[in-house]
mmCIF file with all atom_site columns, C-alpha atoms in Angstrom:
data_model
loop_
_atom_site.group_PDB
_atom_site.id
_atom_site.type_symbol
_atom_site.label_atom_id
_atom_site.label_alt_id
_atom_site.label_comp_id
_atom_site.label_asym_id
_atom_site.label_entity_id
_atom_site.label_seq_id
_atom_site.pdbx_PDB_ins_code
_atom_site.Cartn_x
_atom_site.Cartn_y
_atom_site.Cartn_z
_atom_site.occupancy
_atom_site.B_iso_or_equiv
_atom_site.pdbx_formal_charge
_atom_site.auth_seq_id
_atom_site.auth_comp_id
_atom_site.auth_asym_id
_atom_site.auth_atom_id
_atom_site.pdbx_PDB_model_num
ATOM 1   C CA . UNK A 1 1   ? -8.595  12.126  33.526 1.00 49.00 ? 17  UNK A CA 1
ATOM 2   C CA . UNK A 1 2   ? -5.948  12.555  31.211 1.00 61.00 ? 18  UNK A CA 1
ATOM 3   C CA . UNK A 1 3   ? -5.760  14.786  27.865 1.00 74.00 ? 19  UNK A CA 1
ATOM 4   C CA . UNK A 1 4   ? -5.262  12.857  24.690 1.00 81.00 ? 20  UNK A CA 1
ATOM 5   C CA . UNK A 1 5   ? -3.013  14.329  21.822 1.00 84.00 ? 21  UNK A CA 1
ATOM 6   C CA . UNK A 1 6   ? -5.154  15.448  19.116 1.00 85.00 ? 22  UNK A CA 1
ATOM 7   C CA . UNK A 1 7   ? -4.204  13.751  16.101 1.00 91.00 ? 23  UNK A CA 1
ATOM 8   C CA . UNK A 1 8   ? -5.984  13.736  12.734 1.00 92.00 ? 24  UNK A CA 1
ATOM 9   C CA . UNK A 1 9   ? -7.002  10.403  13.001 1.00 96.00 ? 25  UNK A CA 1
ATOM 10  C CA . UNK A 1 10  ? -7.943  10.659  16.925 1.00 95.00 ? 26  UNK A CA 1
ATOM 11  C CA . UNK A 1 11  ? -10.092 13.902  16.075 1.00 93.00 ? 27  UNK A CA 1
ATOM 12  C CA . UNK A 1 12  ? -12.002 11.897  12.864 1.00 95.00 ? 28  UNK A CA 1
ATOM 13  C CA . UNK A 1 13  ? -12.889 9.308   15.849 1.00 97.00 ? 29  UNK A CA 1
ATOM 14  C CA . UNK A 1 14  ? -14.045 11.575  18.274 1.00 95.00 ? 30  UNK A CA 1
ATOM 15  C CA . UNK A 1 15  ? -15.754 12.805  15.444 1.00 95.00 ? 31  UNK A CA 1
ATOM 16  C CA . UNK A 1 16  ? -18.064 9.915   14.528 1.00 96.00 ? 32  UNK A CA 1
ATOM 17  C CA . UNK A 1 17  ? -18.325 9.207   18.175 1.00 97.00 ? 33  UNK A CA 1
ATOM 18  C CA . UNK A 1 18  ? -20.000 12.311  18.694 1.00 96.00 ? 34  UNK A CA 1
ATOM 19  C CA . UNK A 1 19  ? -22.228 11.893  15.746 1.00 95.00 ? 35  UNK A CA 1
ATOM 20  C CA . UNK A 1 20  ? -23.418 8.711   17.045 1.00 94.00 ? 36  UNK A CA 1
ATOM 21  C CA . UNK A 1 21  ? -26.761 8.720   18.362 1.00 92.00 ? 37  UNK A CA 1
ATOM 22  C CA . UNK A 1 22  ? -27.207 7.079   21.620 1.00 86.00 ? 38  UNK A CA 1
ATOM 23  C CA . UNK A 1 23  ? -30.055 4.771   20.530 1.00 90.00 ? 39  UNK A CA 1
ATOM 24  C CA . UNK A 1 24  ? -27.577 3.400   17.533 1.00 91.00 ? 40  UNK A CA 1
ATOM 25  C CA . UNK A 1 25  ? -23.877 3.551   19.429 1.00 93.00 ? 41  UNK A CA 1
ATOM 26  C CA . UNK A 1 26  ? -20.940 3.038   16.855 1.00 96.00 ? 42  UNK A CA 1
ATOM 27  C CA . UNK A 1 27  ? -19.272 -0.060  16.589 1.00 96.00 ? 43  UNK A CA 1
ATOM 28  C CA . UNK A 1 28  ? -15.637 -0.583  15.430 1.00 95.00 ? 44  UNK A CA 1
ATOM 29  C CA . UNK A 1 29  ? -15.950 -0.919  11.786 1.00 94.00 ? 45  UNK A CA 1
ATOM 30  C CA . UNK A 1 30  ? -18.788 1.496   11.372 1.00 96.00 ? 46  UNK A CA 1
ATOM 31  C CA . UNK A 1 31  ? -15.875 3.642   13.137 1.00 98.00 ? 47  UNK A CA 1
ATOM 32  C CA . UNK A 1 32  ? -13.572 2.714   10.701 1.00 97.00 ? 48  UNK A CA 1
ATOM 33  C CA . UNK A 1 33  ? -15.769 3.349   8.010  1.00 97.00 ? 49  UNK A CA 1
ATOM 34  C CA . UNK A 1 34  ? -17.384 6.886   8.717  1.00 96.00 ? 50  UNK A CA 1
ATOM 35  C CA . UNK A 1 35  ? -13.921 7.944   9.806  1.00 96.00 ? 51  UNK A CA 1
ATOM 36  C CA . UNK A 1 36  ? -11.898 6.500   7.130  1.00 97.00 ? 52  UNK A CA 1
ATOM 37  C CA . UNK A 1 37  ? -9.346  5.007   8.594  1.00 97.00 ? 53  UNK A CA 1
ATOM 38  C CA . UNK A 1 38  ? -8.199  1.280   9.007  1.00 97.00 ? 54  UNK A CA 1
ATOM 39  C CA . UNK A 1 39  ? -8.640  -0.717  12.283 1.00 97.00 ? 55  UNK A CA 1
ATOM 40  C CA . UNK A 1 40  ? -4.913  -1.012  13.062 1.00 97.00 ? 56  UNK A CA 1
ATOM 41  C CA . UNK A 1 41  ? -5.600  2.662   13.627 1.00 97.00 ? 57  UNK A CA 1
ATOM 42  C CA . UNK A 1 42  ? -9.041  3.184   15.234 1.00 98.00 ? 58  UNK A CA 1
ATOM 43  C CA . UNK A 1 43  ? -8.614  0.357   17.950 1.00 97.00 ? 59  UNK A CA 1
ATOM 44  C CA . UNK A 1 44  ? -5.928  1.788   19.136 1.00 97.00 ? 60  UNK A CA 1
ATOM 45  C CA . UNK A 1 45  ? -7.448  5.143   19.295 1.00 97.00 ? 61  UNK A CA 1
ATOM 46  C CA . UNK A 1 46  ? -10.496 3.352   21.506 1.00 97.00 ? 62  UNK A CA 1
ATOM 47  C CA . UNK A 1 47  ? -8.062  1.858   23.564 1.00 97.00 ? 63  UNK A CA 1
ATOM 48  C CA . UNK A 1 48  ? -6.675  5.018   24.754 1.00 96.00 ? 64  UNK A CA 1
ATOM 49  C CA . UNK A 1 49  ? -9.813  7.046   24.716 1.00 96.00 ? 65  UNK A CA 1
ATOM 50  C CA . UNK A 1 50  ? -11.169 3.799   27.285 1.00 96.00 ? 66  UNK A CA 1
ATOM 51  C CA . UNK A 1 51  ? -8.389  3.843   29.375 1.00 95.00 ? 67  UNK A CA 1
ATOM 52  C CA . UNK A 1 52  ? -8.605  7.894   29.653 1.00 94.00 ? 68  UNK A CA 1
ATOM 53  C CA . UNK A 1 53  ? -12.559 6.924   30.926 1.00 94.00 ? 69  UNK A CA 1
ATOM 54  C CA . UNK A 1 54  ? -13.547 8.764   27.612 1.00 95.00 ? 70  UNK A CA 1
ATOM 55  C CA . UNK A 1 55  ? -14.708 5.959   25.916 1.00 97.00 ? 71  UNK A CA 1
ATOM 56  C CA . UNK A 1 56  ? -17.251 2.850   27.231 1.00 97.00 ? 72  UNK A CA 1
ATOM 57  C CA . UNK A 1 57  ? -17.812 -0.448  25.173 1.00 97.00 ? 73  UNK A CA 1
ATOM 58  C CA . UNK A 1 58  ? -20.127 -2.951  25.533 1.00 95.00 ? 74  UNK A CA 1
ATOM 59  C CA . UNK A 1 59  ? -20.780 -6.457  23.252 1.00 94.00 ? 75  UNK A CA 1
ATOM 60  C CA . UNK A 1 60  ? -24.031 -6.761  21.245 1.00 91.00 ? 76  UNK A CA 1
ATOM 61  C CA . UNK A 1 61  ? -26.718 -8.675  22.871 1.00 89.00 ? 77  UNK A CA 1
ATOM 62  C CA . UNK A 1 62  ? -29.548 -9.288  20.297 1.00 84.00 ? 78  UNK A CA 1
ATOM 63  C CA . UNK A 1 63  ? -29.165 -11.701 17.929 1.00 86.00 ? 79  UNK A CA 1
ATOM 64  C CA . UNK A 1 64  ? -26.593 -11.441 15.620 1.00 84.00 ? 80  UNK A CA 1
ATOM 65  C CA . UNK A 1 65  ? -26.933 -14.640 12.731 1.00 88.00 ? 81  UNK A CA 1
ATOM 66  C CA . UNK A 1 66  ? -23.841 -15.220 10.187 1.00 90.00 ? 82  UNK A CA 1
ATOM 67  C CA . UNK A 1 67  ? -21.647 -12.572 12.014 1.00 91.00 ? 83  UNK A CA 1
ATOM 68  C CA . UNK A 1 68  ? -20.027 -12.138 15.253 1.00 90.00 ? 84  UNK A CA 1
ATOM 69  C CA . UNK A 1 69  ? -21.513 -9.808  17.968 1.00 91.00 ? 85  UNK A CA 1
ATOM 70  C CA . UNK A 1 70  ? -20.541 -6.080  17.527 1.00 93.00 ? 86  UNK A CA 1
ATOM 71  C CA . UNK A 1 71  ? -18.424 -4.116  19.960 1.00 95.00 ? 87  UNK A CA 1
ATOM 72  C CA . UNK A 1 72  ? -20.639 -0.676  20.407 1.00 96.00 ? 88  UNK A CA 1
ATOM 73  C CA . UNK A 1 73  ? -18.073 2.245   21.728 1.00 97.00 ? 89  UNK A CA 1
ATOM 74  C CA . UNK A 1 74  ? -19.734 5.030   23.548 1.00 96.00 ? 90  UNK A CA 1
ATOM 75  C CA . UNK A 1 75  ? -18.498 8.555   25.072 1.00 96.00 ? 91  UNK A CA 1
ATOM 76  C CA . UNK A 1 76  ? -19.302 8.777   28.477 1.00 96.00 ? 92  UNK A CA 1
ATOM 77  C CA . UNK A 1 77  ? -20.810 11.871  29.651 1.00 95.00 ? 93  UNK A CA 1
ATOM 78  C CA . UNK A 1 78  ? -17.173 13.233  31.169 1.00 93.00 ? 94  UNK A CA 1
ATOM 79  C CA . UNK A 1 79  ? -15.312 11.857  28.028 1.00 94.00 ? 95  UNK A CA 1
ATOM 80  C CA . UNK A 1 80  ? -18.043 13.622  25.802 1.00 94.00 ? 96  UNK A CA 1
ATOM 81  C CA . UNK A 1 81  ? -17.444 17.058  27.563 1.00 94.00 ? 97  UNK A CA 1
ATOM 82  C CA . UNK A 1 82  ? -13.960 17.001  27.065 1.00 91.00 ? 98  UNK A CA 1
ATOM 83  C CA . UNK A 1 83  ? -13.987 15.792  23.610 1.00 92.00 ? 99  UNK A CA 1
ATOM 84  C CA . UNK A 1 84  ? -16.206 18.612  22.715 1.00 93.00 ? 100 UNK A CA 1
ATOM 85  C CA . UNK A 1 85  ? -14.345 20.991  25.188 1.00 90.00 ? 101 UNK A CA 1
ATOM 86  C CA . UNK A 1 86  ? -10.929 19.804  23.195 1.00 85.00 ? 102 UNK A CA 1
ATOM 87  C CA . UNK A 1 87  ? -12.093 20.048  19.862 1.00 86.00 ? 103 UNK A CA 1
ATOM 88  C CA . UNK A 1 88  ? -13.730 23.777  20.340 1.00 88.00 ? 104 UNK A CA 1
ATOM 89  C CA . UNK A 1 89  ? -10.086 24.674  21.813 1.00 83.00 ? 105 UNK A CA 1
ATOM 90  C CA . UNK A 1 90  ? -8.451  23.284  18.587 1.00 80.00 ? 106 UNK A CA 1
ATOM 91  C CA . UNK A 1 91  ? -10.570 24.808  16.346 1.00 81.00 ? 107 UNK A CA 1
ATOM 92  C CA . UNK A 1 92  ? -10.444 27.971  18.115 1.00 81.00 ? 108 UNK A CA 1
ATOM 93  C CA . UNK A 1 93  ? -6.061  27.652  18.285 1.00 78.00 ? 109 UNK A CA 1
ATOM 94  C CA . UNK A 1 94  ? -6.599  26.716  14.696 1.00 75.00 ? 110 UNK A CA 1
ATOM 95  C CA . UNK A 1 95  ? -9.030  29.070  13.016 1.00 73.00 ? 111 UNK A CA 1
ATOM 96  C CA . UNK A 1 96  ? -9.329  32.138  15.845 1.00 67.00 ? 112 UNK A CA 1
ATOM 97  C CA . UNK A 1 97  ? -6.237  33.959  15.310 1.00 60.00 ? 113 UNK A CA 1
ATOM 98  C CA . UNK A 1 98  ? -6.746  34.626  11.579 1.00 56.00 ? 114 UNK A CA 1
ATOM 99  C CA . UNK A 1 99  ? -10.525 36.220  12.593 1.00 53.00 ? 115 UNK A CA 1
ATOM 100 C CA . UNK A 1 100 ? -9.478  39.164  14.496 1.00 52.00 ? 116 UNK A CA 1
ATOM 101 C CA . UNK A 1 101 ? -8.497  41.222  11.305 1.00 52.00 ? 117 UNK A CA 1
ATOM 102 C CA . UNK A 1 102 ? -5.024  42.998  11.013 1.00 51.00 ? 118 UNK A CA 1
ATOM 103 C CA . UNK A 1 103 ? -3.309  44.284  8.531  1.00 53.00 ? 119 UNK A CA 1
ATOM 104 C CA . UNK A 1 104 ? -3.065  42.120  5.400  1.00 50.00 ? 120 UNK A CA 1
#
């Protein structure tokens, strides 16, 4: 499974996936709304994250009336690990080395 590159807009969708409770799974524009960012940029995000095997999507199957059926996105269990894994090593690269003290 390949990494992904951690962009600000790939990290706000990993994000909100990881928010998502498994009994309500996100769907495309609920992405696009809770990470603020358009769909010509979060599809293409869930693209990538799919074809890495990070990402699973499935159509809505209840009834649906005066809208079309919702695309839920899900992390699998593997893509969930490394998301979390990844984003722990960012914010570790990103916040760690100013923690250790030194002289100001």
């Amino acid at each position: 499974m390949a990494n992904i590159r951690l962009t600000k807009p790939t990290i706000a969708v990993l994000q909100t996936l990881l928010s998502a409770p498994s009994e309500a799974p996100a769907w495309g524009l609920s992405i696009c709304r809770d990470a603020d960012l358009g769909p010509g940029t979060v599809y293409p995000i869930l693209d990538r994250l799919a074809e890495r095997g990070w990402v699973t999507s499935f159509d809505e199957t209840g009834p649906h009336p005066g809208r079309p059926a919702r695309r839920f996105y899900e992390l699998t269990g593997t893509g969930r690990q490394y998301a979390v894994s990844a984003l722990e090593a960012r914010k570790v690269r990103r916040f760690g080395l100013g923690l250790s003290g030194g002289a100001a």
